[in-house]
PDB file of C-alpha atoms in Angstrom:
ATOM      1  CA  MET A   1       7.775 185.738 116.833  1.00 44.00           C
ATOM      2  CA  SER A   2       4.397 184.200 115.328  1.00 46.00           C
ATOM      3  CA  GLU A   3       1.710 183.050 118.269  1.00 48.00           C
ATOM      4  CA  PRO A   4       0.438 179.709 117.489  1.00 49.00           C
ATOM      5  CA  THR A   5      -2.447 180.104 119.915  1.00 50.00           C
ATOM      6  CA  HIS A   6      -3.885 176.784 119.165  1.00 61.00           C
ATOM      7  CA  LYS A   7      -1.326 175.214 121.253  1.00 76.00           C
ATOM      8  CA  LEU A   8      -2.671 176.774 124.365  1.00 89.00           C
ATOM      9  CA  HIS A   9      -6.263 176.070 123.659  1.00 92.00           C
ATOM     10  CA  GLY A  10      -8.046 174.939 126.801  1.00 94.00           C
ATOM     11  CA  VAL A  11      -5.456 175.877 129.265  1.00 97.00           C
ATOM     12  CA  ARG A  12      -7.099 177.087 132.463  1.00 96.00           C
ATOM     13  CA  GLY A  13      -4.341 177.478 134.862  1.00 97.00           C
ATOM     14  CA  LEU A  14      -0.673 178.429 134.752  1.00 98.00           C
ATOM     15  CA  LEU A  15       2.489 177.372 136.513  1.00 98.00           C
ATOM     16  CA  LEU A  16       5.141 180.339 136.417  1.00 98.00           C
ATOM     17  CA  ASP A  17       8.709 180.067 136.912  1.00 97.00           C
ATOM     18  CA  LEU A  18      10.078 183.068 138.816  1.00 96.00           C
ATOM     19  CA  ASP A  19      13.519 183.839 137.630  1.00 93.00           C
ATOM     20  CA  GLY A  20      13.644 184.334 133.784  1.00 95.00           C
ATOM     21  CA  VAL A  21       9.830 184.591 133.477  1.00 97.00           C
ATOM     22  CA  VAL A  22       8.505 187.227 135.805  1.00 98.00           C
ATOM     23  CA  VAL A  23      12.000 188.786 137.237  1.00 96.00           C
ATOM     24  CA  LEU A  24      15.593 188.805 136.023  1.00 93.00           C
ATOM     25  CA  LYS A  25      18.817 189.804 137.885  1.00 88.00           C
ATOM     26  CA  GLY A  26      16.589 191.381 140.550  1.00 89.00           C
ATOM     27  CA  GLU A  27      14.410 193.343 138.273  1.00 94.00           C
ATOM     28  CA  ALA A  28      10.940 192.972 136.959  1.00 97.00           C
ATOM     29  CA  LEU A  29      10.904 191.618 133.341  1.00 97.00           C
ATOM     30  CA  PRO A  30       9.025 193.910 130.724  1.00 97.00           C
ATOM     31  CA  GLY A  31       5.406 193.206 130.544  1.00 97.00           C
ATOM     32  CA  ALA A  32       5.463 190.766 133.655  1.00 97.00           C
ATOM     33  CA  ALA A  33       3.302 193.165 135.783  1.00 97.00           C
ATOM     34  CA  ALA A  34       0.827 193.523 133.351  1.00 97.00           C
ATOM     35  CA  ALA A  35       0.681 189.702 132.187  1.00 97.00           C
ATOM     36  CA  ILE A  36       0.054 189.134 136.025  1.00 97.00           C
ATOM     37  CA  ALA A  37      -2.546 191.957 136.267  1.00 96.00           C
ATOM     38  CA  GLU A  38      -4.220 190.225 133.198  1.00 97.00           C
ATOM     39  CA  LEU A  39      -4.225 186.814 134.702  1.00 97.00           C
ATOM     40  CA  ASP A  40      -6.191 188.135 137.759  1.00 96.00           C
ATOM     41  CA  ARG A  41      -8.612 190.295 135.632  1.00 96.00           C
ATOM     42  CA  ARG A  42      -9.214 187.066 133.505  1.00 96.00           C
ATOM     43  CA  ARG A  43      -9.581 185.184 136.767  1.00 95.00           C
ATOM     44  CA  ILE A  44      -7.237 182.562 135.280  1.00 96.00           C
ATOM     45  CA  PRO A  45      -5.593 180.712 138.326  1.00 96.00           C
ATOM     46  CA  TYR A  46      -1.798 180.603 138.734  1.00 97.00           C
ATOM     47  CA  ARG A  47       1.098 179.631 141.070  1.00 98.00           C
ATOM     48  CA  ILE A  48       4.640 181.079 141.060  1.00 98.00           C
ATOM     49  CA  VAL A  49       6.960 177.589 141.250  1.00 97.00           C
ATOM     50  CA  THR A  50      10.335 178.513 141.876  1.00 95.00           C
ATOM     51  CA  ASN A  51      13.636 176.658 142.815  1.00 92.00           C
ATOM     52  CA  THR A  52      14.357 180.176 144.750  1.00 88.00           C
ATOM     53  CA  SER A  53      15.418 178.902 148.133  1.00 91.00           C
ATOM     54  CA  PHE A  54      17.473 182.115 149.703  1.00 91.00           C
ATOM     55  CA  VAL A  55      14.247 183.862 151.220  1.00 95.00           C
ATOM     56  CA  SER A  56      10.808 182.882 152.334  1.00 97.00           C
ATOM     57  CA  ARG A  57       7.671 183.258 150.397  1.00 97.00           C
ATOM     58  CA  ALA A  58       6.615 185.927 152.562  1.00 97.00           C
ATOM     59  CA  SER A  59       9.697 187.892 151.571  1.00 97.00           C
ATOM     60  CA  LEU A  60       9.393 186.954 147.865  1.00 97.00           C
ATOM     61  CA  ALA A  61       5.885 188.366 147.831  1.00 97.00           C
ATOM     62  CA  ARG A  62       7.217 191.635 149.509  1.00 97.00           C
ATOM     63  CA  PHE A  63      10.109 191.691 146.978  1.00 96.00           C
ATOM     64  CA  GLY A  64       7.627 191.387 144.172  1.00 97.00           C
ATOM     65  CA  ALA A  65       5.376 194.079 145.321  1.00 97.00           C
ATOM     66  CA  SER A  66       8.302 196.357 145.618  1.00 97.00           C
ATOM     67  CA  ILE A  67       9.118 196.116 141.840  1.00 96.00           C
ATOM     68  CA  GLY A  68       5.677 196.121 140.775  1.00 96.00           C
ATOM     69  CA  ILE A  69       4.835 192.330 140.984  1.00 96.00           C
ATOM     70  CA  ASP A  70       1.512 191.960 143.050  1.00 94.00           C
ATOM     71  CA  VAL A  71       1.543 188.321 144.168  1.00 96.00           C
ATOM     72  CA  ALA A  72       0.482 186.811 147.142  1.00 96.00           C
ATOM     73  CA  ALA A  73       2.797 184.449 149.319  1.00 97.00           C
ATOM     74  CA  ASP A  74       0.065 181.676 149.259  1.00 95.00           C
ATOM     75  CA  ARG A  75       0.512 181.764 145.612  1.00 96.00           C
ATOM     76  CA  ILE A  76       3.947 180.850 145.714  1.00 98.00           C
ATOM     77  CA  MET A  77       5.447 177.383 146.058  1.00 97.00           C
ATOM     78  CA  SER A  78       9.200 177.369 146.257  1.00 97.00           C
ATOM     79  CA  ALA A  79      11.666 174.557 146.761  1.00 96.00           C
ATOM     80  CA  LEU A  80      12.067 176.102 150.086  1.00 97.00           C
ATOM     81  CA  SER A  81       8.919 175.765 151.309  1.00 97.00           C
ATOM     82  CA  VAL A  82       8.217 172.464 150.066  1.00 96.00           C
ATOM     83  CA  SER A  83      11.327 171.106 151.574  1.00 97.00           C
ATOM     84  CA  ALA A  84      10.105 172.583 154.985  1.00 97.00           C
ATOM     85  CA  ALA A  85       6.818 170.868 154.465  1.00 96.00           C
ATOM     86  CA  ASP A  86       8.598 167.507 153.609  1.00 97.00           C
ATOM     87  CA  THR A  87      10.552 167.476 156.574  1.00 98.00           C
ATOM     88  CA  ALA A  88       7.773 168.296 158.812  1.00 98.00           C
ATOM     89  CA  ARG A  89       5.726 165.427 157.487  1.00 97.00           C
ATOM     90  CA  ARG A  90       8.558 162.865 157.380  1.00 97.00           C
ATOM     91  CA  TYR A  91      10.611 163.641 160.459  1.00 98.00           C
ATOM     92  CA  PRO A  92       8.355 165.311 163.020  1.00 97.00           C
ATOM     93  CA  GLY A  93      10.246 166.503 166.095  1.00 97.00           C
ATOM     94  CA  GLN A  94      13.355 164.799 165.134  1.00 98.00           C
ATOM     95  CA  PRO A  95      16.870 167.035 164.483  1.00 98.00           C
ATOM     96  CA  LEU A  96      17.556 168.444 161.348  1.00 98.00           C
ATOM     97  CA  PHE A  97      20.483 170.251 159.868  1.00 98.00           C
ATOM     98  CA  VAL A  98      19.696 172.907 157.334  1.00 97.00           C
ATOM     99  CA  LEU A  99      21.997 175.308 155.432  1.00 96.00           C
ATOM    100  CA  ALA A 100      19.862 178.206 154.599  1.00 95.00           C
ATOM    101  CA  SER A 101      19.600 181.883 155.379  1.00 93.00           C
ATOM    102  CA  PRO A 102      18.138 183.291 158.606  1.00 94.00           C
ATOM    103  CA  ASP A 103      15.230 184.381 156.507  1.00 96.00           C
ATOM    104  CA  ALA A 104      14.646 180.891 154.796  1.00 96.00           C
ATOM    105  CA  MET A 105      14.689 179.295 158.292  1.00 96.00           C
ATOM    106  CA  THR A 106      11.400 180.908 159.031  1.00 97.00           C
ATOM    107  CA  GLU A 107       9.927 178.307 156.840  1.00 97.00           C
ATOM    108  CA  PHE A 108      10.817 175.592 159.235  1.00 98.00           C
ATOM    109  CA  ALA A 109       9.295 177.089 162.179  1.00 97.00           C
ATOM    110  CA  GLY A 110       8.521 174.508 164.716  1.00 97.00           C
ATOM    111  CA  GLN A 111      10.715 172.058 163.571  1.00 98.00           C
ATOM    112  CA  ARG A 112      14.137 170.954 165.686  1.00 98.00           C
ATOM    113  CA  ILE A 113      17.076 172.681 164.031  1.00 98.00           C
ATOM    114  CA  LEU A 114      20.638 171.692 164.910  1.00 97.00           C
ATOM    115  CA  THR A 115      23.420 174.641 165.235  1.00 95.00           C
ATOM    116  CA  THR A 116      26.591 174.240 163.630  1.00 93.00           C
ATOM    117  CA  GLU A 117      28.128 173.441 167.181  1.00 94.00           C
ATOM    118  CA  GLU A 118      25.438 170.859 168.031  1.00 96.00           C
ATOM    119  CA  ALA A 119      26.314 169.447 164.463  1.00 95.00           C
ATOM    120  CA  LEU A 120      29.847 169.053 165.169  1.00 93.00           C
ATOM    121  CA  THR A 121      29.426 167.561 168.575  1.00 94.00           C
ATOM    122  CA  PRO A 122      31.327 164.015 168.490  1.00 94.00           C
ATOM    123  CA  GLY A 123      28.342 161.452 168.249  1.00 95.00           C
ATOM    124  CA  ALA A 124      25.921 163.904 166.867  1.00 97.00           C
ATOM    125  CA  THR A 125      22.946 162.764 164.719  1.00 98.00           C
ATOM    126  CA  ALA A 126      20.362 164.118 162.475  1.00 98.00           C
ATOM    127  CA  ALA A 127      17.320 162.630 160.643  1.00 98.00           C
ATOM    128  CA  ALA A 128      18.269 164.703 157.439  1.00 98.00           C
ATOM    129  CA  VAL A 129      20.787 167.368 156.169  1.00 98.00           C
ATOM    130  CA  VAL A 130      19.055 169.868 153.927  1.00 98.00           C
ATOM    131  CA  ILE A 131      20.896 172.168 151.537  1.00 96.00           C
ATOM    132  CA  GLY A 132      19.426 175.342 150.345  1.00 94.00           C
ATOM    133  CA  ASP A 133      20.823 178.744 148.875  1.00 88.00           C
ATOM    134  CA  ALA A 134      22.792 180.028 151.642  1.00 84.00           C
ATOM    135  CA  PRO A 135      25.789 181.710 150.650  1.00 80.00           C
ATOM    136  CA  GLU A 136      27.094 182.991 153.815  1.00 83.00           C
ATOM    137  CA  SER A 137      26.355 179.363 155.413  1.00 85.00           C
ATOM    138  CA  VAL A 138      28.262 177.280 153.008  1.00 84.00           C
ATOM    139  CA  THR A 139      31.475 177.341 155.086  1.00 90.00           C
ATOM    140  CA  TYR A 140      34.086 174.653 155.523  1.00 92.00           C
ATOM    141  CA  ALA A 141      32.695 173.841 159.083  1.00 92.00           C
ATOM    142  CA  ASN A 142      29.076 173.537 157.902  1.00 94.00           C
ATOM    143  CA  LEU A 143      29.895 171.558 154.631  1.00 95.00           C
ATOM    144  CA  ASN A 144      32.137 169.401 157.124  1.00 95.00           C
ATOM    145  CA  ALA A 145      29.134 169.143 159.838  1.00 96.00           C
ATOM    146  CA  ALA A 146      26.609 168.102 157.048  1.00 97.00           C
ATOM    147  CA  PHE A 147      29.103 165.239 155.752  1.00 97.00           C
ATOM    148  CA  ARG A 148      29.709 163.785 159.174  1.00 97.00           C
ATOM    149  CA  LEU A 149      25.699 163.587 159.906  1.00 98.00           C
ATOM    150  CA  ILE A 150      25.271 162.158 156.531  1.00 98.00           C
ATOM    151  CA  ARG A 151      28.238 159.658 157.126  1.00 97.00           C
ATOM    152  CA  ALA A 152      26.103 159.087 160.531  1.00 97.00           C
ATOM    153  CA  GLY A 153      22.814 158.299 158.951  1.00 98.00           C
ATOM    154  CA  ALA A 154      21.269 161.512 158.090  1.00 98.00           C
ATOM    155  CA  GLU A 155      19.534 161.613 154.799  1.00 98.00           C
ATOM    156  CA  LEU A 156      20.798 164.288 152.537  1.00 98.00           C
ATOM    157  CA  ILE A 157      17.959 166.665 150.887  1.00 98.00           C
ATOM    158  CA  GLY A 158      18.613 169.137 148.427  1.00 97.00           C
ATOM    159  CA  MET A 159      16.256 171.817 147.743  1.00 96.00           C
ATOM    160  CA  HIS A 160      17.081 171.666 144.249  1.00 93.00           C
ATOM    161  CA  ARG A 161      19.883 170.679 141.957  1.00 90.00           C
ATOM    162  CA  ASN A 162      20.569 174.041 139.977  1.00 84.00           C
ATOM    163  CA  ARG A 163      23.973 174.543 138.758  1.00 84.00           C
ATOM    164  CA  TRP A 164      23.852 178.153 138.163  1.00 81.00           C
ATOM    165  CA  TRP A 165      21.821 181.302 137.893  1.00 75.00           C
ATOM    166  CA  LEU A 166      21.817 185.023 136.789  1.00 72.00           C
ATOM    167  CA  THR A 167      22.311 187.723 139.326  1.00 78.00           C
ATOM    168  CA  PRO A 168      22.878 191.351 139.007  1.00 81.00           C
ATOM    169  CA  ASP A 169      26.715 190.345 139.007  1.00 84.00           C
ATOM    170  CA  GLY A 170      26.327 187.780 136.166  1.00 87.00           C
ATOM    171  CA  PRO A 171      26.052 183.833 136.133  1.00 86.00           C
ATOM    172  CA  THR A 172      26.450 182.614 139.672  1.00 85.00           C
ATOM    173  CA  VAL A 173      27.044 179.189 141.065  1.00 83.00           C
ATOM    174  CA  ASP A 174      24.112 177.772 142.655  1.00 84.00           C
ATOM    175  CA  SER A 175      23.691 175.373 145.489  1.00 85.00           C
ATOM    176  CA  GLY A 176      23.386 172.272 143.336  1.00 89.00           C
ATOM    177  CA  ALA A 177      27.300 172.273 143.331  1.00 92.00           C
ATOM    178  CA  PHE A 178      27.266 171.608 147.183  1.00 93.00           C
ATOM    179  CA  VAL A 179      24.849 169.011 146.876  1.00 95.00           C
ATOM    180  CA  ALA A 180      26.948 167.047 144.489  1.00 95.00           C
ATOM    181  CA  GLY A 181      29.926 167.851 146.494  1.00 95.00           C
ATOM    182  CA  LEU A 182      28.345 166.261 149.657  1.00 97.00           C
ATOM    183  CA  GLU A 183      27.057 163.466 147.541  1.00 97.00           C
ATOM    184  CA  TYR A 184      30.642 162.648 146.145  1.00 97.00           C
ATOM    185  CA  SER A 185      32.461 163.058 149.695  1.00 96.00           C
ATOM    186  CA  ALA A 186      30.024 160.876 151.473  1.00 97.00           C
ATOM    187  CA  GLY A 187      28.889 158.450 148.671  1.00 97.00           C
ATOM    188  CA  VAL A 188      25.340 158.956 148.966  1.00 98.00           C
ATOM    189  CA  LYS A 189      22.546 160.101 146.372  1.00 98.00           C
ATOM    190  CA  ALA A 190      20.611 163.284 147.553  1.00 98.00           C
ATOM    191  CA  ARG A 191      16.801 163.358 147.517  1.00 97.00           C
ATOM    192  CA  ILE A 192      15.922 166.418 145.545  1.00 97.00           C
ATOM    193  CA  VAL A 193      12.799 168.310 146.508  1.00 96.00           C
ATOM    194  CA  GLY A 194      12.374 171.154 144.036  1.00 95.00           C
ATOM    195  CA  LYS A 195      12.310 171.282 140.386  1.00 94.00           C
ATOM    196  CA  PRO A 196      12.634 169.216 138.125  1.00 94.00           C
ATOM    197  CA  THR A 197      11.174 166.137 140.394  1.00 96.00           C
ATOM    198  CA  ARG A 198       8.154 164.600 139.413  1.00 96.00           C
ATOM    199  CA  SER A 199       6.790 165.156 143.264  1.00 95.00           C
ATOM    200  CA  PHE A 200       7.273 168.957 142.878  1.00 96.00           C
ATOM    201  CA  PHE A 201       5.230 169.326 139.756  1.00 97.00           C
ATOM    202  CA  VAL A 202       2.507 166.875 141.070  1.00 96.00           C
ATOM    203  CA  GLU A 203       2.109 168.998 144.115  1.00 95.00           C
ATOM    204  CA  ALA A 204       1.976 172.237 142.048  1.00 96.00           C
ATOM    205  CA  ALA A 205      -0.504 171.032 139.862  1.00 97.00           C
ATOM    206  CA  THR A 206      -2.821 169.365 142.410  1.00 96.00           C
ATOM    207  CA  ALA A 207      -2.919 172.831 144.347  1.00 95.00           C
ATOM    208  CA  LEU A 208      -3.837 174.729 141.128  1.00 96.00           C
ATOM    209  CA  ALA A 209      -6.294 171.981 139.975  1.00 97.00           C
ATOM    210  CA  SER A 210      -8.249 172.082 143.470  1.00 97.00           C
ATOM    211  CA  GLU A 211      -8.696 175.778 143.292  1.00 96.00           C
ATOM    212  CA  LEU A 212     -10.299 175.100 139.958  1.00 96.00           C
ATOM    213  CA  GLU A 213     -12.348 172.838 141.045  1.00 97.00           C
ATOM    214  CA  ALA A 214     -13.456 174.604 144.096  1.00 96.00           C
ATOM    215  CA  ARG A 215     -14.207 177.474 141.933  1.00 95.00           C
ATOM    216  CA  ASP A 216     -15.747 175.999 138.859  1.00 95.00           C
ATOM    217  CA  GLY A 217     -16.999 172.460 140.022  1.00 97.00           C
ATOM    218  CA  VAL A 218     -15.034 170.736 137.471  1.00 95.00           C
ATOM    219  CA  ARG A 219     -11.363 169.488 138.066  1.00 96.00           C
ATOM    220  CA  PRO A 220      -9.150 170.217 135.212  1.00 96.00           C
ATOM    221  CA  LYS A 221      -7.055 167.595 133.473  1.00 96.00           C
ATOM    222  CA  ARG A 222      -3.091 168.040 133.718  1.00 96.00           C
ATOM    223  CA  ALA A 223      -3.169 168.855 130.102  1.00 96.00           C
ATOM    224  CA  GLU A 224      -5.260 171.818 130.905  1.00 97.00           C
ATOM    225  CA  LEU A 225      -2.551 173.316 133.116  1.00 98.00           C
ATOM    226  CA  ALA A 226       0.756 174.649 131.456  1.00 98.00           C
ATOM    227  CA  MET A 227       4.189 175.377 133.101  1.00 98.00           C
ATOM    228  CA  VAL A 228       5.925 178.421 131.708  1.00 98.00           C
ATOM    229  CA  GLY A 229       9.749 178.534 132.211  1.00 97.00           C
ATOM    230  CA  ASP A 230      13.166 179.741 130.805  1.00 95.00           C
ATOM    231  CA  ASP A 231      14.738 176.437 131.447  1.00 92.00           C
ATOM    232  CA  ILE A 232      13.957 173.565 128.866  1.00 92.00           C
ATOM    233  CA  ARG A 233      14.958 170.686 131.181  1.00 91.00           C
ATOM    234  CA  THR A 234      14.129 171.744 134.512  1.00 91.00           C
ATOM    235  CA  ASP A 235      10.673 173.414 133.802  1.00 95.00           C
ATOM    236  CA  VAL A 236       9.377 172.754 130.318  1.00 95.00           C
ATOM    237  CA  LEU A 237      10.253 168.871 129.616  1.00 94.00           C
ATOM    238  CA  ALA A 238       9.856 168.125 133.269  1.00 96.00           C
ATOM    239  CA  ALA A 239       6.485 169.676 133.352  1.00 97.00           C
ATOM    240  CA  GLN A 240       5.494 167.641 130.232  1.00 96.00           C
ATOM    241  CA  ARG A 241       6.584 164.342 131.992  1.00 96.00           C
ATOM    242  CA  VAL A 242       3.787 164.601 134.346  1.00 97.00           C
ATOM    243  CA  GLY A 243       1.148 165.381 131.648  1.00 97.00           C
ATOM    244  CA  LEU A 244       1.274 169.276 131.835  1.00 98.00           C
ATOM    245  CA  ARG A 245       1.580 171.555 128.925  1.00 97.00           C
ATOM    246  CA  GLY A 246       5.176 173.209 128.607  1.00 97.00           C
ATOM    247  CA  VAL A 247       5.896 176.699 127.565  1.00 97.00           C
ATOM    248  CA  PHE A 248       9.225 178.208 126.978  1.00 96.00           C
ATOM    249  CA  VAL A 249      10.071 181.875 127.184  1.00 96.00           C
ATOM    250  CA  LEU A 250      13.323 183.483 125.745  1.00 95.00           C
ATOM    251  CA  SER A 251      13.181 186.063 128.545  1.00 94.00           C
ATOM    252  CA  GLY A 252      15.743 184.226 130.853  1.00 90.00           C
ATOM    253  CA  LYS A 253      18.949 182.477 130.792  1.00 84.00           C
ATOM    254  CA  HIS A 254      18.231 179.746 127.886  1.00 85.00           C
ATOM    255  CA  ASP A 255      17.812 180.271 124.074  1.00 85.00           C
ATOM    256  CA  MET A 256      16.623 178.482 121.239  1.00 88.00           C
ATOM    257  CA  ALA A 257      20.041 176.927 120.953  1.00 90.00           C
ATOM    258  CA  ASP A 258      19.477 175.244 124.202  1.00 85.00           C
ATOM    259  CA  VAL A 259      15.984 174.038 123.213  1.00 84.00           C
ATOM    260  CA  ASP A 260      17.438 172.447 120.184  1.00 86.00           C
ATOM    261  CA  ALA A 261      20.014 170.671 122.061  1.00 87.00           C
ATOM    262  CA  ALA A 262      17.693 169.524 124.742  1.00 82.00           C
ATOM    263  CA  THR A 263      15.091 168.119 122.479  1.00 85.00           C
ATOM    264  CA  SER A 264      17.232 167.023 119.546  1.00 81.00           C
ATOM    265  CA  GLY A 265      16.281 163.380 119.034  1.00 75.00           C
ATOM    266  CA  ARG A 266      13.316 163.391 121.142  1.00 76.00           C
ATOM    267  CA  ARG A 267       9.515 163.453 120.444  1.00 75.00           C
ATOM    268  CA  THR A 268       8.854 166.112 123.099  1.00 80.00           C
ATOM    269  CA  ALA A 269       9.318 169.824 122.223  1.00 90.00           C
ATOM    270  CA  PRO A 270       7.700 172.759 123.835  1.00 94.00           C
ATOM    271  CA  ASP A 271       4.026 173.183 123.393  1.00 94.00           C
ATOM    272  CA  LEU A 272       4.817 176.897 122.793  1.00 94.00           C
ATOM    273  CA  VAL A 273       7.868 179.183 122.522  1.00 94.00           C
ATOM    274  CA  ALA A 274       7.351 182.646 123.035  1.00 95.00           C
ATOM    275  CA  ASP A 275       9.124 185.921 123.836  1.00 95.00           C
ATOM    276  CA  SER A 276       7.748 186.676 127.232  1.00 97.00           C
ATOM    277  CA  LEU A 277       5.099 185.830 129.801  1.00 97.00           C
ATOM    278  CA  LEU A 278       2.642 188.556 128.067  1.00 96.00           C
ATOM    279  CA  ASP A 279       2.894 186.810 124.852  1.00 96.00           C
ATOM    280  CA  VAL A 280       2.092 183.656 126.622  1.00 97.00           C
ATOM    281  CA  VAL A 281      -1.128 185.225 128.399  1.00 96.00           C
ATOM    282  CA  ALA A 282      -1.807 186.585 124.847  1.00 95.00           C
ATOM    283  CA  ALA A 283      -1.871 183.129 123.550  1.00 94.00           C
ATOM    284  CA  LEU A 284      -4.465 181.941 125.927  1.00 95.00           C
ATOM    285  CA  ASP A 285      -8.086 181.300 124.857  1.00 82.00           C
TER     286      ASP A 285
END
């Protein structure tokens, strides 16, 4: 594939999706470790921005290290971590019902979390019901508890709304299906916190811009930051809508047919299409 490097001219920082860009099916993608190392060597700031909500950022960092991807936990911004920060801000001290794995629940440390038994108690209420990736927790009892709390006035929050993802076992249903089911049953609309929401990308871009400003004394424009992802809608087009540049890589779950379908009839297209993250890094000034 040709590398139209001019399309990444002036990019000073990167937001990187995790699945499909850095890892795939639980393994490091070819060249990903070298690409991250090169960003570090060139002092190009980056953040891993992911809708992964099954494990905490600390666990993601440990997992990355185990497969040769050296990324500190504070360089990771997940739908899980943003959701926990969001509820801490909006509902301090108020009860929450959260469907998430035990490890993911560590991100909610210090917040009031209802057990299933408490949530199913007649007359129970909560400020919010939060749905994340929790295969073992998505039982009928838990979904029914969530439904009743929403009917009683709790806000429904989806860490993300992804439909499916690639695992070592193949394409796998994602937690967006359960968010949609609760919306249908309770007759409400969930507030989504992770990608592709505008607030998620603005928060990630702000963190990256602040790091660059602290280091260089000059705050970058959003067009000087780029989002690299394997999902044309959730990653690339969503980032472009807030003024970031969007880079599509062919190393994940989507291919050029998906790009063509998503951009047909639109004026917007990826600023760059590359085979891998390593090719993206090579296309930087």
